[in-house]
Amino acid sequence: METEKDAERELVSEMAAVAAELLDGLPQEPAARAMLAPFGDQDVEEERVRWFYTPTDHGGVPLNELDPRRQGLVMRLLASGLSRPAYVTACTVIGLENVLDAVEGWGTDWGRERGRDPGLYWVRVFGRPGERLWGWRVGGHHLSVNVLIHDGTIAAATPSFLGADPATAPLLGGTLRPLGGTEDLARDLMTSLGREERARALLHPRAISDIVSGNRARVRPGDRMIRVPELFRGPLREPRLAAQAARIDETAERGSGYTEDDHAAMALTREPRGLPAADLTAAQCEVLRALLDAYTGRAPEPVAAAYRRHYLADDHLDQVRFGWAGAVEPGEPHYYRLSGPRLLIEYDNTQRGANHAHSVWRDPDGDFGLDLLAAHRSGPPHRH
């Protein structure tokens, strides 16, 4: 009978085979962008932890430079690093670029041939597939999936970012809400609280305009929200692009009404803020577990199952804190945060009239496997 560990090793073996096939036979120039090696080289490591969720160059080779077979391999690699629901959501996020193009009148200019482009999702491999340490990233606007492999197992699956613009869009006979489940679960939890508990959960009466952790390689106490012009690869040297980013930032900040004091109040803290799960009822804890699983469940099942078991234990769940900012009513700007040991989850839906959502799952100690690599470098080899 196949064990969970066997399933994980089989999955990692598939990742390595798909990545190797993707790289095999690539012409020299795109191959040099598609794979950076050796793993652990300073330049490679600096790029591995440089990630984005804006419409900027994410590093590597974009889908629209690859032939259809290799495009399919990129999607297969992406699917291997996600659960099936997360993969479906990621594909929806990519497809939303076409919808966003229409929403913006087909005219947004980000200094490339097409401003909103489902072909501009990049793949990059770090190290050589199948080696003891290697990893990969697939990312583009509103998507960043980062995976580290160590000794044939998935050592890190964060940062994991999914966004949706529009967050809500009409379908024939229905409505498309790619991140609607995570929004509704958090709202259900917030509205189920009594007056005193809701006051303790409320981080701020108004919603901040973006996730606070931004695209930092590591999150630390005291971090404040990163402003829009800083969320791109390199400085926006073209005046028109810099002006466009500044306009988006100004509109978002004006909409939130935030001052520097407000940003300071929403900064990340060493001791997590919000209402502890220990003060929730049994029914509310089940909602919280479902919300946690909607994030950690982005990972492939062997990894997601381990997180699911972890939060089934009351002493582990009790350490999680839930915080909310902004309005509780649907359709109004809002933000929420789940924080605890090795956990930071953020969600905001504030921009474009609360129809533009960001969500991220992070491990403040182990994003990109940095904790494992630090131990690997400092400790004796037999420890790992």
Tab-separated table of N, CA and C in Angstrom, residues 29 49 137 152 158 193:
chain	number	residue	atom	x	y	z
A	29	GLU	N	19.785	30.738	-25.709
A	29	GLU	CA	19.401	31.988	-25.026
A	29	GLU	C	18.209	31.787	-24.087
A	49	VAL	N	14.594	34.124	-4.639
A	49	VAL	CA	13.711	34.723	-3.637
A	49	VAL	C	13.145	36.068	-4.108
A	137	ARG	N	9.769	27.995	-10.162
A	137	ARG	CA	8.762	29.036	-9.946
A	137	ARG	C	7.960	29.226	-11.227
A	152	GLY	N	14.276	14.716	-2.475
A	152	GLY	CA	13.123	14.028	-3.040
A	152	GLY	C	11.798	14.344	-2.387
A	158	THR	N	5.891	27.844	-0.217
A	158	THR	CA	5.528	29.252	-0.022
A	158	THR	C	6.738	30.117	-0.357
A	193	LEU	N	-18.899	36.269	15.257
A	193	LEU	CA	-18.338	36.670	16.539
A	193	LEU	C	-19.302	37.565	17.317
